[in-house]
CSV table of C-alpha atoms and ligand atoms in Angstrom, one decimal:
chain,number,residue,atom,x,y,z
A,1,UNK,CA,0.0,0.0,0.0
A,2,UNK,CA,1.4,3.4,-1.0
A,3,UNK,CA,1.0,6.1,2.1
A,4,UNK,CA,1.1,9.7,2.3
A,5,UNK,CA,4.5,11.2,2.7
A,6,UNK,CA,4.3,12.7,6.0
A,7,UNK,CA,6.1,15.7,7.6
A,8,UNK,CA,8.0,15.2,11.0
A,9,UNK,CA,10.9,17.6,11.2
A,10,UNK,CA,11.3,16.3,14.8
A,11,UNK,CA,12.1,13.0,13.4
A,12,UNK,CA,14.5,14.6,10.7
A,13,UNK,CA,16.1,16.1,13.6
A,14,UNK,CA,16.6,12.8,15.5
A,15,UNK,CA,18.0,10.9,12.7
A,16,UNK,CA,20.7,13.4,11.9
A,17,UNK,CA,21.7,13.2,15.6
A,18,UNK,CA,21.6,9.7,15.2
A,19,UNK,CA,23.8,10.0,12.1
A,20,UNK,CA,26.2,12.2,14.0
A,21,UNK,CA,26.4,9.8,16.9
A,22,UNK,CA,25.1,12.0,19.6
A,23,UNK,CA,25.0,9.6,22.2
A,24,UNK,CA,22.8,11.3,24.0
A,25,UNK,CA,20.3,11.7,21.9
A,26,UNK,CA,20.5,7.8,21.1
A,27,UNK,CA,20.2,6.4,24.5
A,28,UNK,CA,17.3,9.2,25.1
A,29,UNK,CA,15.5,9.0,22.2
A,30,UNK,CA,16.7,6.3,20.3
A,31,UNK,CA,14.4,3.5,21.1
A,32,UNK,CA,11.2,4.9,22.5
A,33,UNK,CA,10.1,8.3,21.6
A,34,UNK,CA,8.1,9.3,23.8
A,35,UNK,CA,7.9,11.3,27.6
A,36,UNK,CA,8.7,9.8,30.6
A,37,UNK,CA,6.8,8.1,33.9
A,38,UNK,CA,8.0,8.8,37.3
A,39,UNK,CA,6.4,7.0,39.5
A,40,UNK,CA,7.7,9.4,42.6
A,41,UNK,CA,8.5,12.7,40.2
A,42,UNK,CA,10.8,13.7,42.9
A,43,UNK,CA,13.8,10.9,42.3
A,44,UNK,CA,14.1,12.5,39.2
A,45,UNK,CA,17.6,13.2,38.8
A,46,UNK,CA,18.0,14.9,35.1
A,47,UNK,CA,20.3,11.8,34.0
A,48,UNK,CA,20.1,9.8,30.5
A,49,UNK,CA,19.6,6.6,32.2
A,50,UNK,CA,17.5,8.1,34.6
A,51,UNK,CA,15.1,9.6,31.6
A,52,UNK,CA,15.7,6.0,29.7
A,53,UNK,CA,14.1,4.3,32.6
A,54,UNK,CA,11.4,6.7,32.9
A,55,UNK,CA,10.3,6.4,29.2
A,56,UNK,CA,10.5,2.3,29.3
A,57,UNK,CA,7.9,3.1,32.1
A,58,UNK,CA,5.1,4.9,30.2
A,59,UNK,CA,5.9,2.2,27.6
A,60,UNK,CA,5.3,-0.2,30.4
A,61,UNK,CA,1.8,1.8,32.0
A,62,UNK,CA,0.1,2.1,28.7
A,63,UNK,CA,0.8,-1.9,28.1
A,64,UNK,CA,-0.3,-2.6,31.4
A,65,UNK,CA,-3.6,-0.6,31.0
A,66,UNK,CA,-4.5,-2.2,27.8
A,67,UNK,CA,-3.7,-5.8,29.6
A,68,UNK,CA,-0.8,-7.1,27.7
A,69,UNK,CA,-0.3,-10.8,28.4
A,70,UNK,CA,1.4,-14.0,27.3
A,71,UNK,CA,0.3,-15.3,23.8
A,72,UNK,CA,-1.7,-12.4,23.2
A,73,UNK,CA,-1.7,-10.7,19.3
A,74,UNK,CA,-0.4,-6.6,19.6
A,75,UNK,CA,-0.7,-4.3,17.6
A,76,UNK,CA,0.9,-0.9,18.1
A,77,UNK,CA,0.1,1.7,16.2
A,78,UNK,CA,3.1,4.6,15.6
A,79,UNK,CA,5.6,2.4,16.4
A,80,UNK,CA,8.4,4.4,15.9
A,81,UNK,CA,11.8,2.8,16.6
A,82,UNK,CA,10.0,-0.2,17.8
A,83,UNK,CA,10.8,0.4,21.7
A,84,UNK,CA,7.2,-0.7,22.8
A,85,UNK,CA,7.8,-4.0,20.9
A,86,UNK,CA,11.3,-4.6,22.5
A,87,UNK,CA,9.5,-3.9,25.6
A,88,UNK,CA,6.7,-6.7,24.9
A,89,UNK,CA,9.0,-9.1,24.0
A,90,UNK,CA,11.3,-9.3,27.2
A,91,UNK,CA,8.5,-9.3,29.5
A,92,UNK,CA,6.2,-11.8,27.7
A,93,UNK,CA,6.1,-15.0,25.8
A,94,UNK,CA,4.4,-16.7,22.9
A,95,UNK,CA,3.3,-13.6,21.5
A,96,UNK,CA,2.1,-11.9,17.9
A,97,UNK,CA,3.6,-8.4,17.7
A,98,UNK,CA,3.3,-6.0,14.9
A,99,UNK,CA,4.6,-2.7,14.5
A,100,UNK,CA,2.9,0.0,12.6
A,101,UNK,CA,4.2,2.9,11.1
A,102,UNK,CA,3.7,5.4,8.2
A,103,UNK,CA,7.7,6.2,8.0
A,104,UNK,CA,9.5,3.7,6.6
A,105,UNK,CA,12.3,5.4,7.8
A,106,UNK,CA,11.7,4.5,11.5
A,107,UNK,CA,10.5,1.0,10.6
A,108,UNK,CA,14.1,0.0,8.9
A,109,UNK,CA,15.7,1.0,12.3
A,110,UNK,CA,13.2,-0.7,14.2
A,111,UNK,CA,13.8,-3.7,12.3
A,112,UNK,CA,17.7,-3.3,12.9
A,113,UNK,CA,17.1,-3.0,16.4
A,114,UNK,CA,14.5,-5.3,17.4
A,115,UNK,CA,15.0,-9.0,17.9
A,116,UNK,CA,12.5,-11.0,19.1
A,117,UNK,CA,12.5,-12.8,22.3
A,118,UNK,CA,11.2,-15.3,24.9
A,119,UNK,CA,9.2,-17.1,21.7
A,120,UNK,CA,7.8,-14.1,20.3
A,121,UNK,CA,7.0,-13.5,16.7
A,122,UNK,CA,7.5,-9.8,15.4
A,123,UNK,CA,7.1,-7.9,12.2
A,124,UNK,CA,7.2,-4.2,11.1
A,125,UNK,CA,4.7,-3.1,8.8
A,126,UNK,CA,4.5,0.3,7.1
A,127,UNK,CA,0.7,1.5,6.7
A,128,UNK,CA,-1.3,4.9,8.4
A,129,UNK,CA,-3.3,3.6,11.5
A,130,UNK,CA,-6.5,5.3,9.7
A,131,UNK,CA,-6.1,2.4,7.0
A,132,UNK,CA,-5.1,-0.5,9.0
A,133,UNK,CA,-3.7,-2.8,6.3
A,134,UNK,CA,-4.9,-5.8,8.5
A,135,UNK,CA,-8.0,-8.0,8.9
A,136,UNK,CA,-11.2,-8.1,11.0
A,137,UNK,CA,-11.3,-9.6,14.6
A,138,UNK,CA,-7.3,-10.3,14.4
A,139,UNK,CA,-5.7,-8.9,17.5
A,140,UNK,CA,-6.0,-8.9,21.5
A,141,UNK,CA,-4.6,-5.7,22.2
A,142,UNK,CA,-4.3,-2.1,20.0
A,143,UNK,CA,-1.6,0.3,21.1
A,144,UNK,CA,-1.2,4.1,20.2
A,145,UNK,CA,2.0,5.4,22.7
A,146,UNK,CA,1.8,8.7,22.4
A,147,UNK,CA,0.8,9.3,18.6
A,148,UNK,CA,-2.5,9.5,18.3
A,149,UNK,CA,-2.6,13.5,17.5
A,150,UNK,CA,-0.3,13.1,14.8
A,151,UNK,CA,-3.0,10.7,12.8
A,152,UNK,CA,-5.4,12.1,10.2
A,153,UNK,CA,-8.8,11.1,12.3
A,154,UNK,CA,-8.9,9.7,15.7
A,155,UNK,CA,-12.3,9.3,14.8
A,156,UNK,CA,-11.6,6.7,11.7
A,157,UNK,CA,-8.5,5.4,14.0
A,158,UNK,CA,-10.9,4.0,16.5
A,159,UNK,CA,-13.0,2.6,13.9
A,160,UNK,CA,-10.4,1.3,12.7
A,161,UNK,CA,-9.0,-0.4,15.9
A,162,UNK,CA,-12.3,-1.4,16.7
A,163,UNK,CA,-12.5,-3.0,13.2
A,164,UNK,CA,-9.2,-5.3,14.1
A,165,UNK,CA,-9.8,-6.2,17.6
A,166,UNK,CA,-11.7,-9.5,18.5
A,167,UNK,CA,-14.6,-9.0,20.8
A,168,UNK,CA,-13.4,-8.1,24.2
A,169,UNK,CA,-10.2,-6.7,22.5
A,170,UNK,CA,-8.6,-3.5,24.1
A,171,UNK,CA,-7.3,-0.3,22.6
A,172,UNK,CA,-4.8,1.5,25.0
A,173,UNK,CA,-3.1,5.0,24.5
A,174,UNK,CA,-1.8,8.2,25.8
A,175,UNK,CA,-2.6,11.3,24.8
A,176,UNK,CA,-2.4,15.4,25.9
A,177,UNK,CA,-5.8,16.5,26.4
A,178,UNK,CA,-6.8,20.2,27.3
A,179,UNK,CA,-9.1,20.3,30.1
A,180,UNK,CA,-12.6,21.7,29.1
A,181,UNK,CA,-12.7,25.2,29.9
A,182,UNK,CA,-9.3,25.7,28.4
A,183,UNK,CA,-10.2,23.9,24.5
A,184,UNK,CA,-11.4,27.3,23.3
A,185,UNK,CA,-8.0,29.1,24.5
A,186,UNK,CA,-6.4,25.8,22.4
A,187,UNK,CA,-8.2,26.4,19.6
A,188,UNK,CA,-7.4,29.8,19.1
A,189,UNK,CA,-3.8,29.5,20.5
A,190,UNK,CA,-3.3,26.2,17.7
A,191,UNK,CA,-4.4,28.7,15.0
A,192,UNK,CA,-1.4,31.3,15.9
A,193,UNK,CA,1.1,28.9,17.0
A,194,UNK,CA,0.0,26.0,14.3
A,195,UNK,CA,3.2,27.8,12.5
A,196,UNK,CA,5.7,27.2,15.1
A,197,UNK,CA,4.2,23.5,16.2
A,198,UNK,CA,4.7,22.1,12.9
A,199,UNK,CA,8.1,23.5,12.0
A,200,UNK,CA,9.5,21.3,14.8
A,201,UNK,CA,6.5,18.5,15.8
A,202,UNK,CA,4.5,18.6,12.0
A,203,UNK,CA,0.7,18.0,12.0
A,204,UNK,CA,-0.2,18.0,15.6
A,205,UNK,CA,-4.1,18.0,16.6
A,206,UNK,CA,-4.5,18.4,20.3
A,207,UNK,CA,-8.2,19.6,20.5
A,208,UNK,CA,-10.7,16.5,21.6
A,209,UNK,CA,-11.1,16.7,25.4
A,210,UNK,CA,-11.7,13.8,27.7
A,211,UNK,CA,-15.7,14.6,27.2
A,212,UNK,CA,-15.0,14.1,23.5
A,213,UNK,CA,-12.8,11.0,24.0
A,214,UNK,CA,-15.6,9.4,25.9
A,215,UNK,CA,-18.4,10.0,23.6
A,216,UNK,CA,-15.9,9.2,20.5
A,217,UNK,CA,-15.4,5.6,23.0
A,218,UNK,CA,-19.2,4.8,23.2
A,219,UNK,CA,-20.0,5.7,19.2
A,220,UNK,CA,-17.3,3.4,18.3
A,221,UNK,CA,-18.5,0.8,20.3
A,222,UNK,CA,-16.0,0.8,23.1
A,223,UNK,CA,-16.6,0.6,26.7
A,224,UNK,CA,-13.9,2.7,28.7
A,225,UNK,CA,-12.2,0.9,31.1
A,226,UNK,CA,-9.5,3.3,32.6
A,227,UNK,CA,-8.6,6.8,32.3
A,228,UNK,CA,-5.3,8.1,34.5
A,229,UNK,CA,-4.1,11.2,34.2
A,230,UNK,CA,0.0,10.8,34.8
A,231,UNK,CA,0.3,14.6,33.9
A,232,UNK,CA,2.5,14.8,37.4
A,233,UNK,CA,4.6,12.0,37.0
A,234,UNK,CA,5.7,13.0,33.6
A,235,UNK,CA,6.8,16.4,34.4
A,236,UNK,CA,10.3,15.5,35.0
A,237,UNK,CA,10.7,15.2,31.0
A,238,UNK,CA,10.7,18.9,30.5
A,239,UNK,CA,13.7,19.9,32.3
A,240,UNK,CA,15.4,16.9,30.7
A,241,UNK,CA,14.4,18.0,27.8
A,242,UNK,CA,15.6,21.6,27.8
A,243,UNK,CA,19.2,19.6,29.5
A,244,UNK,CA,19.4,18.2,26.3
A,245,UNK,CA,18.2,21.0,24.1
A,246,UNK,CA,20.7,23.3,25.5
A,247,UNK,CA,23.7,20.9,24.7
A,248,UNK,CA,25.5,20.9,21.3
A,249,UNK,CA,26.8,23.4,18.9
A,250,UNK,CA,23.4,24.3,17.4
A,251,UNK,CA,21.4,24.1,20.6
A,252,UNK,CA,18.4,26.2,20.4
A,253,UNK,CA,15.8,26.0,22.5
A,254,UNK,CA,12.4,24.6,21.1
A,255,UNK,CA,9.4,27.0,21.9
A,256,UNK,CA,7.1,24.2,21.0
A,257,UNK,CA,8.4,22.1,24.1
A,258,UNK,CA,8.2,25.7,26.0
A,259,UNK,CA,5.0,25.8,25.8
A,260,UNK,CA,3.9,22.6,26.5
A,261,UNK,CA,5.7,22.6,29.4
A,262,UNK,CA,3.7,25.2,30.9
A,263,UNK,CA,0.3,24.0,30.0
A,264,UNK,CA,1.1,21.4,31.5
A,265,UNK,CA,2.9,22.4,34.7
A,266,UNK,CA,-0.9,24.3,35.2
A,267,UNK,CA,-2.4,21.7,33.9
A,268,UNK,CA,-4.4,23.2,31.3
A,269,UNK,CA,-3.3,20.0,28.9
A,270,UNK,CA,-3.5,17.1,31.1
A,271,UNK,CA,-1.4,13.5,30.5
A,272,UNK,CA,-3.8,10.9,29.7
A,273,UNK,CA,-3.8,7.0,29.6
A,274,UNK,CA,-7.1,5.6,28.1
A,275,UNK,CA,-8.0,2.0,27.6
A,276,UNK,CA,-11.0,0.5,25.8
A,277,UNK,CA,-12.5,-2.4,25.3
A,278,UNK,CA,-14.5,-3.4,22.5
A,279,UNK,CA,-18.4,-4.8,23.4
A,280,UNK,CA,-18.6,-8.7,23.3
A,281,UNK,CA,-21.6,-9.5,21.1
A,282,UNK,CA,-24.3,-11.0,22.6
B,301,SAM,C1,6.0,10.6,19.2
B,301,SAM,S1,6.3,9.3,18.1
B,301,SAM,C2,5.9,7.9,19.1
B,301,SAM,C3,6.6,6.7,18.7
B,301,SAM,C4,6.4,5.4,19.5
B,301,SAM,N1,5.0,5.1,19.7
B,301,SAM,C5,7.1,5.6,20.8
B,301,SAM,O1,6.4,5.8,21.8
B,301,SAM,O2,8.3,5.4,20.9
B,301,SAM,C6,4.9,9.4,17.0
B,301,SAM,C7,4.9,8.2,16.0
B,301,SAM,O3,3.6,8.3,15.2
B,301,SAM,C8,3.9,7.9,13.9
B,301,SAM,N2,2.8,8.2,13.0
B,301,SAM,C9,2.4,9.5,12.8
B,301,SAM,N3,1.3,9.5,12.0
B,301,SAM,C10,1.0,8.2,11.7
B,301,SAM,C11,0.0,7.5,11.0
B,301,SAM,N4,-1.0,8.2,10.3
B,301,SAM,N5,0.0,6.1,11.0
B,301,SAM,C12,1.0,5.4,11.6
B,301,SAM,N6,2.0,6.0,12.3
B,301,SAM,C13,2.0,7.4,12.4
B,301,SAM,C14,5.2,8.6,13.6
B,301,SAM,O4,5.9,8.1,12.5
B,301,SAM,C15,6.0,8.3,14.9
B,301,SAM,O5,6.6,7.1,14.9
């Protein structure tokens, strides 16, 4: 299947680090891409290994909320560099994992870096999570760490995921989501700084609220079964981020990640992990 070319300077940005060896970068960013999960924010401690471990944790949260288990078929959805797979593997067995992603770019380095383990069978498949490329009732779990705003529709995403789940199947994700009273402010703030987001992030829709999520859940045909807002315990990525902005001869800091930091710190844009679980006909 041919896919639209999409735009993601930020990734454009990572593989040139990646090129250049930045080591930091790599051990940061170069297997999930994603924020991290503290569970006490306080032990952050600003280090690499310390961010590394936090982002294998939201990796692990979002998993756990979908309920990941041996022999179960996964599919996640924006795979990126694979690192939710990796994580899969080494803590389950006799499992069906396939990676999804519109950039064949990541998918060639996920494929390089990503060996399956414990009796696990994985593949990488390049496809837009609007179009899943794959049949009805075929998998346990759907995953969507921290991508869902980049795709076209959540809308035809969770038709689509509800499409290739088996009954009782579960769709977990994270997302930012602005609080109610602050959408409008979003709106009109997404139309002025629309420019600056997608120089550095690309297309980036933030504006469905938790009201919106829940009523896009029950026309679907998806009961909710959790919704955790983690906006605390992943603060610690925004000083580590501006850490490791601030390095290098280029650094400049990212007014994208600026601002996101402060919504968030006021938490006008809440951290979200949703799970869902499709209705078992009766
Ligand atoms: C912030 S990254 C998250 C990557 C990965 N889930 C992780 O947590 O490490 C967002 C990902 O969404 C992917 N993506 C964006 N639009 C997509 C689409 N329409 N279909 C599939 N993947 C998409 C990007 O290529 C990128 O890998």
């Amino acid at each position: 299947m041919q896919n639209q070319k999409i735009e993601l300077p930020y990734f454009d940005q990572l593989f040139e680090d990646i090129r250049q060896g930045k080591t930091e970068v790599i051990k940061s960013f170069g297997h999930h891409v994603h924020w991290g999960y503290w569970q006490n924010p306080t032990t952050a401690d600003g280090s690499i290994d310390d961010f590394a471990n936090a982002a294998e944790n939201l990796t692990r949260r979002v998993c756990d909320a979908g309920g990941a288990s041996d022999g179960q078929r996964i599919l996640d959805c924006g795979c990126g560099f694979g690192g939710t797979i990796a994580s899969l593997s080494d803590r389950f067995t006799n499992m069906h994992l396939v990676g999804l992603n519109i950039d064949p770019r990541q998918l060639q380095r996920a494929k390089e870096l990503v060996q399956p383990r414990n009796s696990n069978h994985i593949e990488f498949v390049e496809g837009d999570a609007c179009q899943l490329p794959f049949a009805d009732n075929s998998f346990d779990l759907v995953l969507a760490v921290e991508c869902i705003f980049h795709f076209p529709s959540r809308q035809k995403f969770f038709q689509e995921a509800w499409r290739v789940l088996k009954p009782g199947g579960k769709l977990a994700l994270c997302d930012f989501v602005p609080q109610e009273a602050f959408l409008p402010f979003m709106q009109l703030g997404s139309y002025f700084i629309k420019p600056f987001l997608s120089n550095f992030f690309g297309y980036v829709d933030s504006n469905i609220t938790l009201t919106a999520y829940r009523s896009l859940a029950q026309t679907t045909g998806f009961t909710s079964i959790l919704e955790e807002d983690i906006t605390l315990n992943t603060l610690p990525t925004y000083p580590f981020l501006r850490q490791l902005q601030s390095t290098g001869e280029n650094a400049q800091p990212d007014n994208s990640t600026v601002m996101a930091e402060w919504v968030s710190r006021l938490q006008l844009i809440r951290y979200l992990i949703l799970s869902y679980q499709k209705h078992v006909e009766s």
